[in-house]
mmCIF file of C-alpha atoms and ligand atoms in Angstrom:
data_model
loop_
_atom_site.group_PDB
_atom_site.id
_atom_site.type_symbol
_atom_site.label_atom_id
_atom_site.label_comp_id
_atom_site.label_asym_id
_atom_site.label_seq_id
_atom_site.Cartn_x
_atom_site.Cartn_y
_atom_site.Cartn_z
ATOM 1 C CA UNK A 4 0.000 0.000 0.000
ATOM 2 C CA UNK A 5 1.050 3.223 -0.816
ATOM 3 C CA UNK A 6 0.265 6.556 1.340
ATOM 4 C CA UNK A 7 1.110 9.936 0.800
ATOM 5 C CA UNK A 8 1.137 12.092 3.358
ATOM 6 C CA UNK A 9 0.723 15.896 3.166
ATOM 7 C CA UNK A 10 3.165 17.679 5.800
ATOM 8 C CA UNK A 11 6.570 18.350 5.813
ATOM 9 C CA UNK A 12 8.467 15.237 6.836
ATOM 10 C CA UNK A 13 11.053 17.499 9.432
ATOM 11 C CA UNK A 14 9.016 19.966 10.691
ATOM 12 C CA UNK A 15 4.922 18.425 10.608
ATOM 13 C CA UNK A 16 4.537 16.700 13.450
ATOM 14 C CA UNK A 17 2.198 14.321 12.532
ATOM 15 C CA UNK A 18 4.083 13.793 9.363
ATOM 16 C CA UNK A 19 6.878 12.910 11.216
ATOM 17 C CA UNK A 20 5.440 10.632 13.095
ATOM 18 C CA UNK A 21 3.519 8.844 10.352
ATOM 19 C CA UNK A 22 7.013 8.421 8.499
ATOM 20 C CA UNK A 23 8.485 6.799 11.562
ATOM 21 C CA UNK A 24 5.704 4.400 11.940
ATOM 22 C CA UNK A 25 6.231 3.558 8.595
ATOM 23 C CA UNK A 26 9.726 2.700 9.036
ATOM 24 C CA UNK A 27 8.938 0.607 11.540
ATOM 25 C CA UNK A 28 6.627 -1.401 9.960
ATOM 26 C CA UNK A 29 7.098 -3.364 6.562
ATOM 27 C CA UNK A 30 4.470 -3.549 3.927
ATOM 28 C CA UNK A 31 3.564 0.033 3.891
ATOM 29 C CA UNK A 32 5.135 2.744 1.065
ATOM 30 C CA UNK A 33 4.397 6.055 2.710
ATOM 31 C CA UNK A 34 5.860 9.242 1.433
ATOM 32 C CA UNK A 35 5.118 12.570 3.181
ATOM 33 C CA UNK A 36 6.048 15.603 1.311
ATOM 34 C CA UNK A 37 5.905 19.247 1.899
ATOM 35 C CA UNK A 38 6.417 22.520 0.868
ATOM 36 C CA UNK A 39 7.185 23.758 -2.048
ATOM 37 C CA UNK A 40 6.489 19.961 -3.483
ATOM 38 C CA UNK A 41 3.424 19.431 -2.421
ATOM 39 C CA UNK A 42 1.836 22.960 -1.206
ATOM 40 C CA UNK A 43 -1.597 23.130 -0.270
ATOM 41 C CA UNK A 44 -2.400 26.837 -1.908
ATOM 42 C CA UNK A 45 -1.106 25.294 -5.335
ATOM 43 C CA UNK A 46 -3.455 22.896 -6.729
ATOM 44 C CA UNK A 47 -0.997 22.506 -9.723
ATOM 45 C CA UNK A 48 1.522 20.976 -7.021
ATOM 46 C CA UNK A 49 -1.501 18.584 -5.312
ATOM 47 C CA UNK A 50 -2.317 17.445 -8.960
ATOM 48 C CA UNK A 51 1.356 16.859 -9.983
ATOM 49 C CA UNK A 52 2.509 15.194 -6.738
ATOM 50 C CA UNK A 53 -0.596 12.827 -6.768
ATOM 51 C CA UNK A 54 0.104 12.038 -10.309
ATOM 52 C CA UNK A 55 3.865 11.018 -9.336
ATOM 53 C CA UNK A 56 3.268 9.034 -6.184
ATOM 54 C CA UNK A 57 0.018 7.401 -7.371
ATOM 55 C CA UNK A 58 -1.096 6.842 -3.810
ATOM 56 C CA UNK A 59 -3.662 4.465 -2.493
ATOM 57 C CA UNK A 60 -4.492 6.496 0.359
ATOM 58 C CA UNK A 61 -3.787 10.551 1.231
ATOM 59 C CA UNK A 62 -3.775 11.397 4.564
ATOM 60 C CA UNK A 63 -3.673 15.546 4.917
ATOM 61 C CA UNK A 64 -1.388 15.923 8.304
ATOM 62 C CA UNK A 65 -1.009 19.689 6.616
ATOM 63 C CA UNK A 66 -2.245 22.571 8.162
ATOM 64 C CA UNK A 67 -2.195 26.139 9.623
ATOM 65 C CA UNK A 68 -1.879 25.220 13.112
ATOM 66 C CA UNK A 69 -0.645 28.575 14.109
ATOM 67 C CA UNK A 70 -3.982 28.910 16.691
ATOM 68 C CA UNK A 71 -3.621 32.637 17.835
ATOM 69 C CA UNK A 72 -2.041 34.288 15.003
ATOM 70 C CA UNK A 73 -4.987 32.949 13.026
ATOM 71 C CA UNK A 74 -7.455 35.213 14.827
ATOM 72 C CA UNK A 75 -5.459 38.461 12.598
ATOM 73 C CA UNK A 76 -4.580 35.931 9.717
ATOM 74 C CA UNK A 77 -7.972 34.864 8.941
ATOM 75 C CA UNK A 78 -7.332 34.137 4.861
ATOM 76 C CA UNK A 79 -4.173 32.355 5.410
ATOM 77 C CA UNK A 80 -5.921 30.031 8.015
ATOM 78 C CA UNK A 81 -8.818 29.570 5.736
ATOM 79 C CA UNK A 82 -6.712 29.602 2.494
ATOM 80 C CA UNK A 83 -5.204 26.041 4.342
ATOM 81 C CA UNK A 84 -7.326 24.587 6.273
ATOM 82 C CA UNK A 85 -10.363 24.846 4.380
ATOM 83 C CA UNK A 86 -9.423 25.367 0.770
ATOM 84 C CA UNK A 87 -6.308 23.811 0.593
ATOM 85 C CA UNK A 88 -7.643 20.422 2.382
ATOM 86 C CA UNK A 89 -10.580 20.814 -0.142
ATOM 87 C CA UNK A 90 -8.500 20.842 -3.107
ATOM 88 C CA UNK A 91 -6.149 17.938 -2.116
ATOM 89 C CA UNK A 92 -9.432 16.035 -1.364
ATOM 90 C CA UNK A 93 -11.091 16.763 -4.468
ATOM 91 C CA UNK A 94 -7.804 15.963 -6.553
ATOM 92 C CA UNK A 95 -7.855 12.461 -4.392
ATOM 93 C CA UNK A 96 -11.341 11.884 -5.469
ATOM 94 C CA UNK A 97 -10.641 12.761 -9.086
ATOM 95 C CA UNK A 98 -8.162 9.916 -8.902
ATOM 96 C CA UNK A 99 -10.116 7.674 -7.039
ATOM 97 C CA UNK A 100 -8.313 7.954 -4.121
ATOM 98 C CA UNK A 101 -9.413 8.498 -0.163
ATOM 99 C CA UNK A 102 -8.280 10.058 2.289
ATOM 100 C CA UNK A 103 -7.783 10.757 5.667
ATOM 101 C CA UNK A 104 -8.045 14.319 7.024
ATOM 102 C CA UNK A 105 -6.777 15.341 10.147
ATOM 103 C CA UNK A 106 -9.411 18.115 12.332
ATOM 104 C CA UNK A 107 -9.433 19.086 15.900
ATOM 105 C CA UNK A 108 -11.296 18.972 18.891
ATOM 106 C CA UNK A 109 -12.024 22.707 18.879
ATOM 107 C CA UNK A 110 -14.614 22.651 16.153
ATOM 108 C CA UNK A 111 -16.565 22.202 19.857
ATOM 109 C CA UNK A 112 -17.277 25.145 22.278
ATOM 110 C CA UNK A 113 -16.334 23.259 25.298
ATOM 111 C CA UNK A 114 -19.867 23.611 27.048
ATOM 112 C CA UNK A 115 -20.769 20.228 27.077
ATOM 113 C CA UNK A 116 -20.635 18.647 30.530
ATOM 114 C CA UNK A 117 -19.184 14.865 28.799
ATOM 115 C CA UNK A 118 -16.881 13.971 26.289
ATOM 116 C CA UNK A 119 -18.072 14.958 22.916
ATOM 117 C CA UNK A 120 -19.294 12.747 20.457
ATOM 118 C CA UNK A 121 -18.821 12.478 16.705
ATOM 119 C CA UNK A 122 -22.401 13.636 16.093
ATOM 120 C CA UNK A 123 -22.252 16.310 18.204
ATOM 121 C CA UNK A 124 -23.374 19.683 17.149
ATOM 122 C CA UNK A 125 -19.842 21.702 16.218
ATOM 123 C CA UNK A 126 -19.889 25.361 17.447
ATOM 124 C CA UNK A 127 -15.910 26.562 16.574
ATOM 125 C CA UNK A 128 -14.932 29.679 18.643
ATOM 126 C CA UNK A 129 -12.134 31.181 16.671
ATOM 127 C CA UNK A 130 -10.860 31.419 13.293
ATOM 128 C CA UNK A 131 -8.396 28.657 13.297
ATOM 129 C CA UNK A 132 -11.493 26.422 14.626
ATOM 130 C CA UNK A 133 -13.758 27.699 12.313
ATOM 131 C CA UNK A 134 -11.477 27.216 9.320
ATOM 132 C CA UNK A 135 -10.951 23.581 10.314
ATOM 133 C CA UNK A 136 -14.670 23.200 10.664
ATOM 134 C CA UNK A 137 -14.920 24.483 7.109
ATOM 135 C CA UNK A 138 -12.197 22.248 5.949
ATOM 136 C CA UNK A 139 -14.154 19.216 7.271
ATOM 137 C CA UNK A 140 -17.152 20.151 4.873
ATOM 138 C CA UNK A 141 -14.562 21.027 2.156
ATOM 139 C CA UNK A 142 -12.864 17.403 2.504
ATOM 140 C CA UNK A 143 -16.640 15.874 3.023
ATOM 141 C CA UNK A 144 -18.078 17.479 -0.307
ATOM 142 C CA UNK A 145 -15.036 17.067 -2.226
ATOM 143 C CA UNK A 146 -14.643 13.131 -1.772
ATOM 144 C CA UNK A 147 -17.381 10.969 -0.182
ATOM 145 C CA UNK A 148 -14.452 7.933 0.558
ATOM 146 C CA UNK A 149 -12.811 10.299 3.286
ATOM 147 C CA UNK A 150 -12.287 9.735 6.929
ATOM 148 C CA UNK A 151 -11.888 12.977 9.336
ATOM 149 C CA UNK A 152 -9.930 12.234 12.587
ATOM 150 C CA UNK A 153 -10.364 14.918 15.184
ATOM 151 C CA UNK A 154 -8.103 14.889 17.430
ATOM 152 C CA UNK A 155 -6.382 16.913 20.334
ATOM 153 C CA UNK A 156 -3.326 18.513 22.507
ATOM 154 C CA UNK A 157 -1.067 16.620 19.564
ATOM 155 C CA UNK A 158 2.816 16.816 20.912
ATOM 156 C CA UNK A 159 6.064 14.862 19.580
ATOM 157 C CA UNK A 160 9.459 14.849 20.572
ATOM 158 C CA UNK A 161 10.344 17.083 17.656
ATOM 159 C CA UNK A 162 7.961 20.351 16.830
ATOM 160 C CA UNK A 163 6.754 22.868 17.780
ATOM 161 C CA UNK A 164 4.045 21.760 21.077
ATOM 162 C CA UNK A 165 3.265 21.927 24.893
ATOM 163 C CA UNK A 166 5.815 19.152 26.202
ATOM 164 C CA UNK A 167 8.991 20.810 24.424
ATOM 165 C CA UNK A 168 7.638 24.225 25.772
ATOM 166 C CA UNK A 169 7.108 23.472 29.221
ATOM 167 C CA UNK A 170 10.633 21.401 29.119
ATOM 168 C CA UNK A 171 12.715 24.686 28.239
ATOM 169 C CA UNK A 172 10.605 26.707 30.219
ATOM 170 C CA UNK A 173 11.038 24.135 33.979
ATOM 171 C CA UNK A 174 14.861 25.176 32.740
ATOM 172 C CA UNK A 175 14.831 29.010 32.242
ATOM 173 C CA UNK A 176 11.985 29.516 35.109
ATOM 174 C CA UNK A 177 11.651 29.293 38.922
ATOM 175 C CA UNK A 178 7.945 28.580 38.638
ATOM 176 C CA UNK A 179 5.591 27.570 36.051
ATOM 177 C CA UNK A 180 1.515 29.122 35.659
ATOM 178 C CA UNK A 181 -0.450 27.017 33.823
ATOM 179 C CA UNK A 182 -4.151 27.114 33.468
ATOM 180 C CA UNK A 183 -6.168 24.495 35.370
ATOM 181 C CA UNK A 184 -9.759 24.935 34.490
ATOM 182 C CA UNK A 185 -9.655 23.455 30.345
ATOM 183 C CA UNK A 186 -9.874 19.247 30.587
ATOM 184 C CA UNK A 187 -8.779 17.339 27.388
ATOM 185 C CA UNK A 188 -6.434 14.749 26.550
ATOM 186 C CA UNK A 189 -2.539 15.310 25.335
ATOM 187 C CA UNK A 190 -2.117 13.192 22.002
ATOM 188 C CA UNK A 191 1.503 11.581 21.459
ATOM 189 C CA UNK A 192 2.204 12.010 17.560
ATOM 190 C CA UNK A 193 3.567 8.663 17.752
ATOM 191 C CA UNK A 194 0.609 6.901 19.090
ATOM 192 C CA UNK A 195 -1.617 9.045 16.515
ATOM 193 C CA UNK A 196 0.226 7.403 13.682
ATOM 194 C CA UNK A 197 0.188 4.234 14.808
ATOM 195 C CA UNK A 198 -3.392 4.301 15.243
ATOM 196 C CA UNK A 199 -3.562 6.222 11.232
ATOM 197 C CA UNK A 200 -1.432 3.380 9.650
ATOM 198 C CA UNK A 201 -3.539 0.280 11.691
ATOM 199 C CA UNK A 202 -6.759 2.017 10.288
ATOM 200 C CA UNK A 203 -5.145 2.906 6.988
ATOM 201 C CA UNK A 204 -4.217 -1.481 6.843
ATOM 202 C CA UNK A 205 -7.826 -1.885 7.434
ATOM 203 C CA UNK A 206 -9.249 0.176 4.528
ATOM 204 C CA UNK A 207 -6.573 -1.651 2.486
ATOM 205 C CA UNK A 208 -9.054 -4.964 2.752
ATOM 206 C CA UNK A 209 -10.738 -3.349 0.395
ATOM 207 C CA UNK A 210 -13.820 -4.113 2.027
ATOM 208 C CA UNK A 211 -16.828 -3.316 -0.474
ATOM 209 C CA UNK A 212 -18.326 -0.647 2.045
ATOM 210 C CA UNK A 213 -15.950 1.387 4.142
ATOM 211 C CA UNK A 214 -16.928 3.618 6.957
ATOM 212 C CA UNK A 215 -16.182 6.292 5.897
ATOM 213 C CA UNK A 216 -16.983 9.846 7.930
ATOM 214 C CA UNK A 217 -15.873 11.399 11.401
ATOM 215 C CA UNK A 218 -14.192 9.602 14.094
ATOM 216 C CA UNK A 219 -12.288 11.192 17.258
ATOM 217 C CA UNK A 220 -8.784 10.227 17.827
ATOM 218 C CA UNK A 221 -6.816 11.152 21.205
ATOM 219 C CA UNK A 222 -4.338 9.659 24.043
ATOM 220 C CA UNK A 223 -6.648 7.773 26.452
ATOM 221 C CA UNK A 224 -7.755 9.601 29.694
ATOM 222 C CA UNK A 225 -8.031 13.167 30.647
ATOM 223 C CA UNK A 226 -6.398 16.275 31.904
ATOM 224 C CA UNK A 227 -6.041 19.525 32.652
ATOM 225 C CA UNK A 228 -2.775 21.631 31.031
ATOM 226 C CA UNK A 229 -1.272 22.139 34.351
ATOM 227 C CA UNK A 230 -1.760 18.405 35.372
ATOM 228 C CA UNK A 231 -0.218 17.841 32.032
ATOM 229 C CA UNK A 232 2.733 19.937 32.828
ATOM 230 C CA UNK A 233 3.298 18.411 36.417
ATOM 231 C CA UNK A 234 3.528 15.306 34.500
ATOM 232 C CA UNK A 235 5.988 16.669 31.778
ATOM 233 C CA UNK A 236 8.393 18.267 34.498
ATOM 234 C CA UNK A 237 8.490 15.044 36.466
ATOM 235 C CA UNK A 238 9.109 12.645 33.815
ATOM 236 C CA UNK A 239 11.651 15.458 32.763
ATOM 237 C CA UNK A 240 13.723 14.550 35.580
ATOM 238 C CA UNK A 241 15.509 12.073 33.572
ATOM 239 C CA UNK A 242 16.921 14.609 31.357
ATOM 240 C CA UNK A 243 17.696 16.966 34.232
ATOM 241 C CA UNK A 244 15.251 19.186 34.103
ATOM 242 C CA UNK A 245 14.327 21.269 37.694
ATOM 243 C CA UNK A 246 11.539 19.778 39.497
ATOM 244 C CA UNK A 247 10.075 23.325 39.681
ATOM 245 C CA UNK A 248 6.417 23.960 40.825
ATOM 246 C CA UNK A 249 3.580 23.964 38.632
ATOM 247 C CA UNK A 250 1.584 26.709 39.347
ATOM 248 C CA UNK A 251 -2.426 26.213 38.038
ATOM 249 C CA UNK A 252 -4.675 29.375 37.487
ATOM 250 C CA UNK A 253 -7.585 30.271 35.445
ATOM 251 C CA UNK A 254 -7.956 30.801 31.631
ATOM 252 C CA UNK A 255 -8.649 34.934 32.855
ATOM 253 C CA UNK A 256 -4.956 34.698 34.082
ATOM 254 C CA UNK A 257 -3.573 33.779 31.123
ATOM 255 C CA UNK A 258 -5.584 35.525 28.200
ATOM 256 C CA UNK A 259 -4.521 34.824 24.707
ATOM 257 C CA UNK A 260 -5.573 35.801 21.341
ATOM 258 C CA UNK A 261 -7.867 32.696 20.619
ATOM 259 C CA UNK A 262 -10.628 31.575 22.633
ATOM 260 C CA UNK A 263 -10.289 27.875 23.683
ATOM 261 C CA UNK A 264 -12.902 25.332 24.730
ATOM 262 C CA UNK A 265 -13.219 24.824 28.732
ATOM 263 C CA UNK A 266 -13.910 21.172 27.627
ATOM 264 C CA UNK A 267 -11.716 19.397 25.081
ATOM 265 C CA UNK A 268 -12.563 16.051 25.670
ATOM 266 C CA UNK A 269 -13.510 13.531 22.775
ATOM 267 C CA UNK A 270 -14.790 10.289 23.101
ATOM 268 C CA UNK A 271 -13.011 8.244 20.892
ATOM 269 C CA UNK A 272 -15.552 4.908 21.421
ATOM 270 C CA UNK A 273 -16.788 5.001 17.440
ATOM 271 C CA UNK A 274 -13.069 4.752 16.557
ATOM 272 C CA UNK A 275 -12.534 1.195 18.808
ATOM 273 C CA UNK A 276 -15.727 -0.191 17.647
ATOM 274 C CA UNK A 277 -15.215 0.384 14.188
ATOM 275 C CA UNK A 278 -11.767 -0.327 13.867
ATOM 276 C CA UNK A 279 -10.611 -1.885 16.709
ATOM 277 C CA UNK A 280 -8.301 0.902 17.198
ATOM 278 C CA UNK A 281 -7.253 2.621 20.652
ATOM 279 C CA UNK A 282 -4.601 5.322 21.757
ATOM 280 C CA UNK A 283 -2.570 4.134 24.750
ATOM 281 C CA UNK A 284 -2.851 6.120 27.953
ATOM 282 C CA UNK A 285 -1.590 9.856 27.752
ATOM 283 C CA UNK A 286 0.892 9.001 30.415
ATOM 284 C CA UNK A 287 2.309 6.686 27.828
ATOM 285 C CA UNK A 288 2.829 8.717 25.505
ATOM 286 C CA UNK A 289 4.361 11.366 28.161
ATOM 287 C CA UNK A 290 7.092 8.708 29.033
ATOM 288 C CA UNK A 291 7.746 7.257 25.414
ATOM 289 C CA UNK A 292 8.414 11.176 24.438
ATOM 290 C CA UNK A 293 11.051 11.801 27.252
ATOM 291 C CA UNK A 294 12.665 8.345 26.944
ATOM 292 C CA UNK A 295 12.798 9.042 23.146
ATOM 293 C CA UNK A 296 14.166 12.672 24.067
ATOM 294 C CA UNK A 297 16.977 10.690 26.414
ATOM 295 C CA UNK A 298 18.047 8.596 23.717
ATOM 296 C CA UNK A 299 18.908 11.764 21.218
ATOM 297 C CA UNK A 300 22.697 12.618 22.011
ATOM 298 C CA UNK A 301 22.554 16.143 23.420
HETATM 299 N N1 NAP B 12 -0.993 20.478 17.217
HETATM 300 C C1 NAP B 12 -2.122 20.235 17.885
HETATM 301 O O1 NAP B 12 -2.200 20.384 19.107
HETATM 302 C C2 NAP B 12 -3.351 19.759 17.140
HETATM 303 C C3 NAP B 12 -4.526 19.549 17.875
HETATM 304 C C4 NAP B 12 -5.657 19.092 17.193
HETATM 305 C C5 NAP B 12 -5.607 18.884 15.825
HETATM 306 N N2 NAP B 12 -4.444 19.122 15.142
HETATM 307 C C6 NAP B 12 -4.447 18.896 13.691
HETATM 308 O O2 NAP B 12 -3.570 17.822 13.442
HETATM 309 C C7 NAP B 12 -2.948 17.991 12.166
HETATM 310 C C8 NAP B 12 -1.451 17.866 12.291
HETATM 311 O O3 NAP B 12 -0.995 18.880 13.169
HETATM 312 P P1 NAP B 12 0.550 19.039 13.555
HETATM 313 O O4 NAP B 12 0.603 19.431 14.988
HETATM 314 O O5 NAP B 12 1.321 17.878 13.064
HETATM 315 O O6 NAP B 12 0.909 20.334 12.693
HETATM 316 P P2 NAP B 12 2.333 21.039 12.509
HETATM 317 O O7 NAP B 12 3.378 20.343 13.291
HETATM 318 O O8 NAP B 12 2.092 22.497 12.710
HETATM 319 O O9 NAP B 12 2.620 20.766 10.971
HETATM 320 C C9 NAP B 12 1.773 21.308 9.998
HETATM 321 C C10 NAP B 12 2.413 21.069 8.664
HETATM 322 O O10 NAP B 12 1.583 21.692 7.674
HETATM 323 C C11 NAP B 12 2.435 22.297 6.747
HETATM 324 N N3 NAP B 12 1.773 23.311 5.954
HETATM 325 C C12 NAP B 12 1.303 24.522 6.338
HETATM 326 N N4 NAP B 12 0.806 25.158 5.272
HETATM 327 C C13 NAP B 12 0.959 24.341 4.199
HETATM 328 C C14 NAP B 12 0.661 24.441 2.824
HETATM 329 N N5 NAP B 12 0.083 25.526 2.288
HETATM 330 N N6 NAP B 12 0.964 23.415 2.009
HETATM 331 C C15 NAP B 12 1.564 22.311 2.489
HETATM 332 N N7 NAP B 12 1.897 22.160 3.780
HETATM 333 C C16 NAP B 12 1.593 23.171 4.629
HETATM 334 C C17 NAP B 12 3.563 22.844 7.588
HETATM 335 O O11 NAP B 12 4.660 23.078 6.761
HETATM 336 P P3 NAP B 12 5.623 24.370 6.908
HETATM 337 O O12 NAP B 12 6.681 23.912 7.858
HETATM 338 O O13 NAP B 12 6.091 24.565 5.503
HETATM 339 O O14 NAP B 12 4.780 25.501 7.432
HETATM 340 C C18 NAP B 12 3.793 21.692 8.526
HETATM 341 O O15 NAP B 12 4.623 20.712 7.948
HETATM 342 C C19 NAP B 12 -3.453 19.330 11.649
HETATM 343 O O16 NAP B 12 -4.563 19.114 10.811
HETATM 344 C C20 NAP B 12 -3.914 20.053 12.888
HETATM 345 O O17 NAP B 12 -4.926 21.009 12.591
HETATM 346 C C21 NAP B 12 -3.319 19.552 15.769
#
């Protein structure tokens, strides 16, 4: 089987990821190319690229993920996230290709008092959320065989995300604020692509009717961001960083450009039953990420 992943191979962190997984793992051909290849505002470069590779599958780990600068960068979010992932979708359908489309958590508000569901009604708070939204119906209407994984708090050992962030910061700082009062659940990169390439085997049984549609997709269990950090500082230990304290406040104490839901939590049961598929514990993935940041020679 043959993927091809939009998202820079260095720099995407789910693109990363997906190409590691595929290195471990024989049987699967999975190329993940970037910019300027493979650009999403060029639909001459999704044509050509799909042309070259000849993919069975497309999975779209591309995306302006750049939450607050959104909010004063509206088109460039939109230009992405929603017509970009659009056009890639419809050139995949043109071929006769699915794919799989990556979406977040924060299509939601946050004011439901559970973890949300898949049919859930979506109610995005800022631009970058809305602009995913969009992209969802943009991937949806442009190829029916598409799956949309929504998923949350996504962090690597390369990248730009929470963990490396509060790791330099528990160096540089006596004390760490973090706000307390948002739940959700951190999302190792690693596990994420696991989980993509055992559903991607699964849609390669060709399978006359595939379920195709929304599914959620995160690290098992819940949090808060400053239970999260605790967590990252302690397992940081092993690389020396200072057990500082982690401070929790409010969202008020820490405003920021982009609203974010009080309640990121996804229920991820339609994913398990359909495909058998289940993120290990977000603890896991906080301890695979440091041991994997141990093992890189300083
Ligand atoms: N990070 C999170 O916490 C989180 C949470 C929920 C959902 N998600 C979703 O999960 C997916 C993967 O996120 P991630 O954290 O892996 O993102 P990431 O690390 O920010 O990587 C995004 C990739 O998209 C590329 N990109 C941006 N504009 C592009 C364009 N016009 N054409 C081609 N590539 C372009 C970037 O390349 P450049 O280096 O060239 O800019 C980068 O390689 C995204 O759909 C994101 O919305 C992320």
């Amino acid at each position: 089987m043959r993927i091809l992943i939009a998202g820079d191979p260095q720099d995407g962190q789910l693109a990363r990821a997906l190409l590691d997984a595929s290195r471990a793992r024989s049987g699967i051909d999975l190329i993940a190319l970037g910019r300027p290849r493979l650009d999403l505002l060029h639909r001459a470069s999704i044509a050509d690229t799909i042309d070259d590779v000849r993919p069975d599958l497309v999975v779209n780990a591309a995306a302006y993920t750049a939450v607050d600068k959104a909010e004063s960068d509206a088109d460039a979010a939109f230009a992405v996230n929603r017509d970009g992932a659009g056009a890639l979708a419809a050139a995949a359908a043109a071929r006769g290709v699915p794919i799989v489309h990556l979406s977040t958590e924060y299509v939601f508000d946050g004011s439901k008092r559970g973890a949300y569901v898949e049919t859930d009604v979506p109610n995005p708070l800022g631009v970058y959320a809305r602009s995913k939204l969009e992209g969802e119906a943009a991937v949806a209407a442009a190829n029916p065989r598409h799956l949309i994984l929504r998923t949350s708090w996504l962090y690597a050992p390369y990248g730009q995300n929470f963990l490396r962030t509060i790791l330099r910061l528990a160096r540089e700082r006596p004390q760490l604020r973090v706000v307390a009062d948002q739940q959700g659940a951190p999302t190792d990169a690693p596990h994420l692509a696991e989980a993509i390439r055992a559903i991607a085997a699964r849609l390669d049984a060709q399978r006359p009717a595939q379920p195709w549609g929304i599914y959620h997709a995160v690290g098992g269990g819940e949090t808060t961001w400053a239970a999260f950090a605790t967590a990252i500082v302690a397992a940081g230990a092993r690389l020396g960083v200072p057990q500082i304290p982690v401070i929790p406040i409010t969202t008020p104490e820490y405003p920021l450009p982009a609203k974010r839901p009080a309640n990121s939590r996804l229920d991820c049961a339609k994913l398990e039953r359909v495909f058998g598929v289940r993120l290990p514990p977000w603890q896991q993935g906080v301890a695979e990420c440091i041991a994997e940041l141990e093992s890189v020679p300083a």
